[in-house]
PDB file of C-alpha atoms in Angstrom:
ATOM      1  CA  UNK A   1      61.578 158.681 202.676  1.00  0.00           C
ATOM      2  CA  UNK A   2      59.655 162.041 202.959  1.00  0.00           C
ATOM      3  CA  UNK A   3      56.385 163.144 202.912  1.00  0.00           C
ATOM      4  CA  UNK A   4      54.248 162.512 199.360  1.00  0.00           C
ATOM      5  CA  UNK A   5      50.833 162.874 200.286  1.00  0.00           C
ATOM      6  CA  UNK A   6      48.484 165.493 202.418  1.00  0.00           C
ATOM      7  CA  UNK A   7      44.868 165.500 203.361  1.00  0.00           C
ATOM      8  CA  UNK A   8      44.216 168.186 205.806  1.00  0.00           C
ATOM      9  CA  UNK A   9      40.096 168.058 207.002  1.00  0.00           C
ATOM     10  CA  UNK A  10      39.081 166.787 203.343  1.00  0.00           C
ATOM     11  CA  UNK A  11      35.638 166.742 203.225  1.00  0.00           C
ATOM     12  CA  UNK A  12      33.755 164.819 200.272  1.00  0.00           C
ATOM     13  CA  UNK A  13      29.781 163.128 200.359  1.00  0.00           C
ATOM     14  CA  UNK A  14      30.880 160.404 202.600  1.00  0.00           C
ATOM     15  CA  UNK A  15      33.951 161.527 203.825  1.00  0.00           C
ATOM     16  CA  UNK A  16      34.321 163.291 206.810  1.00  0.00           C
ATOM     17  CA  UNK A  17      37.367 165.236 207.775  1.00  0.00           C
ATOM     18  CA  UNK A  18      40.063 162.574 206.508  1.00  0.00           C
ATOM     19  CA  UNK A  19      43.799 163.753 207.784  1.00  0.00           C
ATOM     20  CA  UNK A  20      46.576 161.653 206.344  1.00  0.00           C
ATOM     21  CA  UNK A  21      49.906 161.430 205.568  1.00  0.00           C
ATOM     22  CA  UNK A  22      51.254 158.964 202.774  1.00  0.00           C
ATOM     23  CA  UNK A  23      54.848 158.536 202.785  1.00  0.00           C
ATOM     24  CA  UNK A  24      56.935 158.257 199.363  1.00  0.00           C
ATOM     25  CA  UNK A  25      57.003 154.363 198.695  1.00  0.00           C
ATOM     26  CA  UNK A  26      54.328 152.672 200.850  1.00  0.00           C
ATOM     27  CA  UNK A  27      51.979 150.592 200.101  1.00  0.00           C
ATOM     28  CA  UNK A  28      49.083 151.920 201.390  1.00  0.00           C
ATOM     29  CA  UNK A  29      45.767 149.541 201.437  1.00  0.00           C
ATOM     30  CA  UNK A  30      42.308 151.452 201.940  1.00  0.00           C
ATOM     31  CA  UNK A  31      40.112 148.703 203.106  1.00  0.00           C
ATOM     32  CA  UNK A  32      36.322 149.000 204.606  1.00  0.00           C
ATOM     33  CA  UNK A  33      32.563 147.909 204.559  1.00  0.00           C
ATOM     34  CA  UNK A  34      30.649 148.686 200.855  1.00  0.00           C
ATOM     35  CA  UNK A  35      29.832 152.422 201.175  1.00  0.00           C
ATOM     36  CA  UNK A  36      32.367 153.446 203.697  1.00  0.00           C
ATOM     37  CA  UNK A  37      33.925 155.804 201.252  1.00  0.00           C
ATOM     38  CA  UNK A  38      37.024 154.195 199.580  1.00  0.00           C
ATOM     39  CA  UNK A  39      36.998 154.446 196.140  1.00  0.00           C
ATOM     40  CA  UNK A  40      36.311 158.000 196.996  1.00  0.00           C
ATOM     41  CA  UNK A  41      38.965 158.567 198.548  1.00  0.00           C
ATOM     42  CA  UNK A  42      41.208 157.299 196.131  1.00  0.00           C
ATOM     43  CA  UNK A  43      39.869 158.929 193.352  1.00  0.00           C
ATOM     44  CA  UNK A  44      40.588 162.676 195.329  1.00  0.00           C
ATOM     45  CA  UNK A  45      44.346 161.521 194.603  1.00  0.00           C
ATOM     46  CA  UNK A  46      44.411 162.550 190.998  1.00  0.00           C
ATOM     47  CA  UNK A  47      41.203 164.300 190.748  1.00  0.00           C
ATOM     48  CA  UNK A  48      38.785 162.210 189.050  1.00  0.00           C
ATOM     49  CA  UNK A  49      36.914 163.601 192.246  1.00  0.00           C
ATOM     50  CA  UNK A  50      37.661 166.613 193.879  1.00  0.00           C
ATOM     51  CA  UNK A  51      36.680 167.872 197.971  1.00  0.00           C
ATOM     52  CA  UNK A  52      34.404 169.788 198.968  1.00  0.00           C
ATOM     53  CA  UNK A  53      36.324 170.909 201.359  1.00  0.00           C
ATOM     54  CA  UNK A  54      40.014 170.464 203.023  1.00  0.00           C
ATOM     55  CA  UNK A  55      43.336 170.334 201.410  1.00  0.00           C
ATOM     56  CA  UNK A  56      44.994 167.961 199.277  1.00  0.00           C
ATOM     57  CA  UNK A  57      48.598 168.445 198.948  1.00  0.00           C
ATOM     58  CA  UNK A  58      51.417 166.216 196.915  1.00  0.00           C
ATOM     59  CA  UNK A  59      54.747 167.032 197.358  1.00  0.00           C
ATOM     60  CA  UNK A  60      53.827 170.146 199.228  1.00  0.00           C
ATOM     61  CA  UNK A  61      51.643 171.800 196.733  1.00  0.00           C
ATOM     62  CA  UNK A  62      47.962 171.919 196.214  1.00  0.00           C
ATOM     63  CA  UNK A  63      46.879 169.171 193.810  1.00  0.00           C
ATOM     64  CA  UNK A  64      44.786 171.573 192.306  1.00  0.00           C
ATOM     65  CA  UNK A  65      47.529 173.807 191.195  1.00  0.00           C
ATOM     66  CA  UNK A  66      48.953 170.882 188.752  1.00  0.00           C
ATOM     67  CA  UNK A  67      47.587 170.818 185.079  1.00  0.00           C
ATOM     68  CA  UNK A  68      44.944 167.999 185.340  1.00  0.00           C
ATOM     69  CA  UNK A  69      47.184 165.591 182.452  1.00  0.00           C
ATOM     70  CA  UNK A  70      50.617 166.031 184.393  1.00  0.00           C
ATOM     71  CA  UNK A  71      48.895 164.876 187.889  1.00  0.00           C
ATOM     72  CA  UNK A  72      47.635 161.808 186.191  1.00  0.00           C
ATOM     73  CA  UNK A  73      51.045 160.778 184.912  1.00  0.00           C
ATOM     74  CA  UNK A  74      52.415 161.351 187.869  1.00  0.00           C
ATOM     75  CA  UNK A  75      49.454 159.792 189.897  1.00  0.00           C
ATOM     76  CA  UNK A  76      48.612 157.096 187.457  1.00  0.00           C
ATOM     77  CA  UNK A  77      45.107 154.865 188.181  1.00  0.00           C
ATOM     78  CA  UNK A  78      44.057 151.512 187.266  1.00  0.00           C
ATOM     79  CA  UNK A  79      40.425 150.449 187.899  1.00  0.00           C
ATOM     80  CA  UNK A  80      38.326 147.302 188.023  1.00  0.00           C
ATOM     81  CA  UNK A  81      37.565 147.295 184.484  1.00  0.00           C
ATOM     82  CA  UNK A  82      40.016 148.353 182.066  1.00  0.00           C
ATOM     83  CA  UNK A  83      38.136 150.644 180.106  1.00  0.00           C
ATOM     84  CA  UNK A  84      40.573 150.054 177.289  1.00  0.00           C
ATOM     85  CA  UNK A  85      40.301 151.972 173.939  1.00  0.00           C
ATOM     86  CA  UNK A  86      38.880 149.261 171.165  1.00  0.00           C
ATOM     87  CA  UNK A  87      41.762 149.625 169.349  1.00  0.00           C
ATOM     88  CA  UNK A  88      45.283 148.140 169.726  1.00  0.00           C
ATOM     89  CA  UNK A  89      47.285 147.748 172.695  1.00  0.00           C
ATOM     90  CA  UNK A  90      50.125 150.006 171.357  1.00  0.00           C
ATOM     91  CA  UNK A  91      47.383 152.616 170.551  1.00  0.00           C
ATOM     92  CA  UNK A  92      46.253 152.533 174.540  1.00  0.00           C
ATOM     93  CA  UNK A  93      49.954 152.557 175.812  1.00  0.00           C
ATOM     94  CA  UNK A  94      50.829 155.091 173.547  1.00  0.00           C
ATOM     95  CA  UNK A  95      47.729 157.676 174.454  1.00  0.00           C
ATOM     96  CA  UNK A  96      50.001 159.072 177.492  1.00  0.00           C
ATOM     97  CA  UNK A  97      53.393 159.379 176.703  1.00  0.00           C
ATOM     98  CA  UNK A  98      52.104 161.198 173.006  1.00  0.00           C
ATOM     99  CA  UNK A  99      50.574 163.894 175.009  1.00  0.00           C
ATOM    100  CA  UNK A 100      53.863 164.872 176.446  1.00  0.00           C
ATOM    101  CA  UNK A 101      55.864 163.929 173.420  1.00  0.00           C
ATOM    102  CA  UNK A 102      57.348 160.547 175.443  1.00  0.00           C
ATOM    103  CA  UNK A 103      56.325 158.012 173.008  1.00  0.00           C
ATOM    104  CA  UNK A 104      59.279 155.065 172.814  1.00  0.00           C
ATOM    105  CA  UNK A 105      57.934 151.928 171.882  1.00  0.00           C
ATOM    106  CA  UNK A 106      61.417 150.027 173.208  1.00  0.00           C
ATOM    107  CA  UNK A 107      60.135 151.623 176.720  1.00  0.00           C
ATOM    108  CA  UNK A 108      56.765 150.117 175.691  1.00  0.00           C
ATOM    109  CA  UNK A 109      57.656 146.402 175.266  1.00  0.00           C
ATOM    110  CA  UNK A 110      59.321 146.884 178.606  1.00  0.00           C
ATOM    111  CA  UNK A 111      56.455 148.165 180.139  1.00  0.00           C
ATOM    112  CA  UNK A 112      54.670 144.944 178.280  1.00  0.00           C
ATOM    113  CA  UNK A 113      57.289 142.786 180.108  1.00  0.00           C
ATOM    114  CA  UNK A 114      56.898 144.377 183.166  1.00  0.00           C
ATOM    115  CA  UNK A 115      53.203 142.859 183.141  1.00  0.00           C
ATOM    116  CA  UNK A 116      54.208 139.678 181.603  1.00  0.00           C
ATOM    117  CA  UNK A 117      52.954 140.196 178.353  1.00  0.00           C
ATOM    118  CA  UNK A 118      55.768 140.086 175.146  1.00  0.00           C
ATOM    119  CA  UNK A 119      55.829 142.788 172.708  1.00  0.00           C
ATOM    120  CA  UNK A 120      53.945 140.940 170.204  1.00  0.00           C
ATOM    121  CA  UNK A 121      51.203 142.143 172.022  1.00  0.00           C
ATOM    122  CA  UNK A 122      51.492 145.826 170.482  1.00  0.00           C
ATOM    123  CA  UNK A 123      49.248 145.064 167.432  1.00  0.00           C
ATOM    124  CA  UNK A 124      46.782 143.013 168.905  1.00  0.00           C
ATOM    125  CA  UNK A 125      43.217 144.866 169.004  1.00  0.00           C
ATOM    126  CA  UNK A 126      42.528 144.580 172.389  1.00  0.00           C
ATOM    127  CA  UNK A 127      38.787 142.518 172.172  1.00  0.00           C
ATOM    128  CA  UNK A 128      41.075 139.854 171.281  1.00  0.00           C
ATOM    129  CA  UNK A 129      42.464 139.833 174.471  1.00  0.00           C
ATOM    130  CA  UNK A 130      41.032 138.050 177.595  1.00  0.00           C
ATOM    131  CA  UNK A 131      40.063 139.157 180.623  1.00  0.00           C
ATOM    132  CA  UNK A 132      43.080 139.109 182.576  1.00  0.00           C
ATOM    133  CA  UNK A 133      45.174 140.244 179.310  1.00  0.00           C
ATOM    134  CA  UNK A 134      43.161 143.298 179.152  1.00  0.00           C
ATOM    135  CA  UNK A 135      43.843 143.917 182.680  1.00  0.00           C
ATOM    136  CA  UNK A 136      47.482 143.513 182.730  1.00  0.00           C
ATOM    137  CA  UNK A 137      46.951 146.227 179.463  1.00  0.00           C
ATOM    138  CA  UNK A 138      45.363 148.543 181.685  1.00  0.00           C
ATOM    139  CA  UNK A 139      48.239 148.169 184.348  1.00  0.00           C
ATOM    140  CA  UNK A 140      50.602 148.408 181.533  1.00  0.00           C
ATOM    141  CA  UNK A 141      48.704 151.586 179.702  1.00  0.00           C
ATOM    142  CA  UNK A 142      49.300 153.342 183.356  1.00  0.00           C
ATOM    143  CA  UNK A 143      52.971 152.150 183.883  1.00  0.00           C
ATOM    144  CA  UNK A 144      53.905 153.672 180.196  1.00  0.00           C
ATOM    145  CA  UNK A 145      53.498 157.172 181.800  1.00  0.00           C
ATOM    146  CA  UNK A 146      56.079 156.051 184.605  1.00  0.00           C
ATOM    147  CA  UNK A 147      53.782 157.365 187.436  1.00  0.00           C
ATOM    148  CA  UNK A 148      55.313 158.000 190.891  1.00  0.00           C
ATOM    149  CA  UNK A 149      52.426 156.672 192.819  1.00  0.00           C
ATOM    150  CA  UNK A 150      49.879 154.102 191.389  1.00  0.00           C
ATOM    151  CA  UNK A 151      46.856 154.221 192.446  1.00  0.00           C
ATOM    152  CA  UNK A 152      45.099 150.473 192.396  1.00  0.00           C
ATOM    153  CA  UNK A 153      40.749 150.361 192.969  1.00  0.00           C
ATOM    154  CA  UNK A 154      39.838 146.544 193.401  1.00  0.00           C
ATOM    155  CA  UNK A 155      42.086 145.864 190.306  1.00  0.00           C
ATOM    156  CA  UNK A 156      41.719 142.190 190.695  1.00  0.00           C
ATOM    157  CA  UNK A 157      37.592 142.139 191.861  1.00  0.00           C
ATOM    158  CA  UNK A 158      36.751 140.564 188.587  1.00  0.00           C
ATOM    159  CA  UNK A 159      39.109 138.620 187.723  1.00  0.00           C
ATOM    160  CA  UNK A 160      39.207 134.724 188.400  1.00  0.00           C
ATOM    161  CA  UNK A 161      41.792 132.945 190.848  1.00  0.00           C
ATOM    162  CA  UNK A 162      44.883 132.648 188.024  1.00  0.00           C
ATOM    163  CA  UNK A 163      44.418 135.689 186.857  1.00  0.00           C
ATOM    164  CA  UNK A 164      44.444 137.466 190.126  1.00  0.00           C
ATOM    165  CA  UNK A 165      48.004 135.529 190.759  1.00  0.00           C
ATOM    166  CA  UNK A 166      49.499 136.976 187.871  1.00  0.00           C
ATOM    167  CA  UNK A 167      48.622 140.046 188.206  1.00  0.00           C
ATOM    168  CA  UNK A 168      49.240 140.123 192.111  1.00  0.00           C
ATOM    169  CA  UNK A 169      52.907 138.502 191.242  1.00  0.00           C
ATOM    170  CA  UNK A 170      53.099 141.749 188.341  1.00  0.00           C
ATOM    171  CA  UNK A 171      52.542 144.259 191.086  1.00  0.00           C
ATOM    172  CA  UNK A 172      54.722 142.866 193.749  1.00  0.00           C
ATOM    173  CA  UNK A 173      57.339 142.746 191.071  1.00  0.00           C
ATOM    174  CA  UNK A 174      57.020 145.916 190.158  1.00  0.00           C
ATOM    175  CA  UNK A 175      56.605 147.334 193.769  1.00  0.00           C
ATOM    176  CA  UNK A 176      60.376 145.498 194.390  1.00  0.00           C
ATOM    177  CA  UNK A 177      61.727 147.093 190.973  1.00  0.00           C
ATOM    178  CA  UNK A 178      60.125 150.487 190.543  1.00  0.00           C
ATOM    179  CA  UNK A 179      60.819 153.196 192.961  1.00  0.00           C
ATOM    180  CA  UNK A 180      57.045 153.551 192.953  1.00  0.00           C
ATOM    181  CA  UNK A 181      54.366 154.345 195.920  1.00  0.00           C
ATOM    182  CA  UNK A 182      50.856 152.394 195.609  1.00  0.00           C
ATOM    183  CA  UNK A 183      47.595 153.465 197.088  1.00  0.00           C
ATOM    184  CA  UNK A 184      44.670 150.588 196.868  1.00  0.00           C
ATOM    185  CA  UNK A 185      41.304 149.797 197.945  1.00  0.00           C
ATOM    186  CA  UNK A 186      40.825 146.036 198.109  1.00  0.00           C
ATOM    187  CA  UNK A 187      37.904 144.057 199.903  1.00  0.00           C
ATOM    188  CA  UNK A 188      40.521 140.652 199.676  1.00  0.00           C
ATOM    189  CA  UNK A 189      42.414 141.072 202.912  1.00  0.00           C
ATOM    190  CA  UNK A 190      45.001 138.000 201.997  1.00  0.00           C
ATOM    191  CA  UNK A 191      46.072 140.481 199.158  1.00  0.00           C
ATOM    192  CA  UNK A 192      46.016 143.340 201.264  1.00  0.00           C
ATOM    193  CA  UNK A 193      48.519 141.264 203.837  1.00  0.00           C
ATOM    194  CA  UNK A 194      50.740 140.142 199.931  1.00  0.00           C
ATOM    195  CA  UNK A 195      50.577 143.355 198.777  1.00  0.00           C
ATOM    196  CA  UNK A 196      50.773 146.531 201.312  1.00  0.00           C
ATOM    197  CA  UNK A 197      52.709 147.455 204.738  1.00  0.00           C
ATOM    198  CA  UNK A 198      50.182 150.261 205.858  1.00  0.00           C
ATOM    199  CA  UNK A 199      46.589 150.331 206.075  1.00  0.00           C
ATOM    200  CA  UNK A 200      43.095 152.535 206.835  1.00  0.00           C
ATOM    201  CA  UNK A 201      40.547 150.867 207.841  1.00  0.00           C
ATOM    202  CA  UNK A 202      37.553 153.247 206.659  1.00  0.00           C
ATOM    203  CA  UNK A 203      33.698 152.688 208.355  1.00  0.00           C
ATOM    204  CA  UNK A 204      30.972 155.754 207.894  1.00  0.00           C
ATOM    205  CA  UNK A 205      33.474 158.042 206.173  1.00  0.00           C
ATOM    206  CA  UNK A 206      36.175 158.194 208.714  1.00  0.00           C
ATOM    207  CA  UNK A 207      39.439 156.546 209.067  1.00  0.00           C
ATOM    208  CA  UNK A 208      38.588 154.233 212.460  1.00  0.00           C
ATOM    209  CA  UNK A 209      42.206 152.819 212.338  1.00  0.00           C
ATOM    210  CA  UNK A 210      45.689 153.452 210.700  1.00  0.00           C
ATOM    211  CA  UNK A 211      48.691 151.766 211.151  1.00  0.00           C
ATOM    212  CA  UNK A 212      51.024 148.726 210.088  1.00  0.00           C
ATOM    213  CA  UNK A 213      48.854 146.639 207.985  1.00  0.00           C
ATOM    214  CA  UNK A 214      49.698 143.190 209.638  1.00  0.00           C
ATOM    215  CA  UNK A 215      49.351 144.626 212.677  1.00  0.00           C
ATOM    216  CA  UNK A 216      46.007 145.638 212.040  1.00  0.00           C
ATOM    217  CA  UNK A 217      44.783 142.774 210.606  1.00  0.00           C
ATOM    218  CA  UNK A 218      46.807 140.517 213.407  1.00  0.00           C
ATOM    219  CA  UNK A 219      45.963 142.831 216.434  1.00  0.00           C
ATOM    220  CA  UNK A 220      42.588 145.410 215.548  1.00  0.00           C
ATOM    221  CA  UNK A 221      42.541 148.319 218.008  1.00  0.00           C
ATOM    222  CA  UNK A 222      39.289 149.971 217.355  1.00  0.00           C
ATOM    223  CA  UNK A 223      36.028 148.555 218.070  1.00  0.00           C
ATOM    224  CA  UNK A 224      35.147 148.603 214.695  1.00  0.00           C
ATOM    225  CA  UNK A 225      37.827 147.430 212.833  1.00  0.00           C
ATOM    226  CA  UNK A 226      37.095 144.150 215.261  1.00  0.00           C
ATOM    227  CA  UNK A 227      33.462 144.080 214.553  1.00  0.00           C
ATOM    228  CA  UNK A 228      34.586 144.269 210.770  1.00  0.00           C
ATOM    229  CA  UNK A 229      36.920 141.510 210.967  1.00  0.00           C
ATOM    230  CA  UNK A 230      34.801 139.162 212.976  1.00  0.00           C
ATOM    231  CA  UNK A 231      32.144 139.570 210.193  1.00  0.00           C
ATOM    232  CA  UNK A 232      29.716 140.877 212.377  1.00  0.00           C
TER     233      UNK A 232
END
């Protein structure tokens, strides 16, 4: 599929020399103890963070030399909390596409369907919403820019046990219908098995172990990706 992704020696707080390739459309799961560095990590893909030292290339050029809104529609994000505008839910989907003159709202009630919400949902001021509605906005309000990698930081951690179904059965949906590559950090290792084929196990700021994901989890090489799943 090609090379998407590049981190040559990136340095950042807790990070220590991270080299990695991400290949277009895998589903890459960051997983590791509290601290170990991976929402940092994630957040050097579309800059809401940036190294202090190394290189991060996508697609062969510096991230760095794309204008700040164009790398995060192409590297779209979705967080724990959804950080929503308090307005409507077509005012928060429409936010991207308007800054590059892309707003459709046919493409939006797809987008809506996409997270198994109908278009109804446009007008609704988004306090009205519930929890798991608001989150399936957020994934929605990213997914109206039509990202080529999505970038996915515990997405489900507050969320109860229906709500983190539907929204795990959204994303493996779209992950079997969009020609998209995902990147997320998730301390549920059941999802990481549902949802991803690769995996980095991260412990002090280093990557410790990188391969298959269910081979990881089945078959740990490194001492402390054992230690980590033995819950010691």
């Amino acid at each position: 599929m090609g090379t998407i992704f590049q981190l040559k020696s990136v340095q950042k707080r807790v990070l220590n020399f991270i080299d990695l390739s991400i290949e277009k459309g895998d589903r890459l799961i960051i997983f590791g103890p509290s601290g170990s560095g991976k929402s940092t990590l994630l957040h050097l893909f579309n800059r809401l963070e940036d190294p202090e030292d190394g290189e991060i290339l996508y697609n062969g050029k510096a991230i760095q030399s794309f204008p700040i809104p164009e790398l995060r529609k192409i590297i779209g994000l979705v967080m724990q909390q959804p950080h929503l505008f308090p307005e409507t839910v077509k005012d928060n989907l429409k936010f991207g596409p308007s800054l590059f003159e892309e707003w459709n709202e046919d493409k939006a009630i797809e987008v809506l369907k996409h997270v198994n919400l109908s278009g109804e949902f446009l007008e609704r001021p988004v306090d009205e919403l519930s929890g798991g509605q608001q989150q399936r906005v957020s994934l929605a309000r990213t997914l109206a820019n039509q990202p080529e990698v999505l970038l996915l930081d515990e997405p489900t951690s507050a969320l109860d046990d229906k709500n983190i179904e539907m929204i795990e059965e959204d994303l493996m949906n779209l992950l079997k219908t969009q020609d998209l590559t995902m990147v997320m950090v998730t301390h549920n290792l059941n999802q990481a098995k549902r949802l991803g084929n690769k995996g980095i196990f991260l412990e002090g700021g280093e990557i410790k172990e990188y391969g298959h994901l269910p081979d990881m989890i089945e078959q740990p090489q490194s001492k402390e990706l054992i230690r980590f799943l033995n819950h010691e």
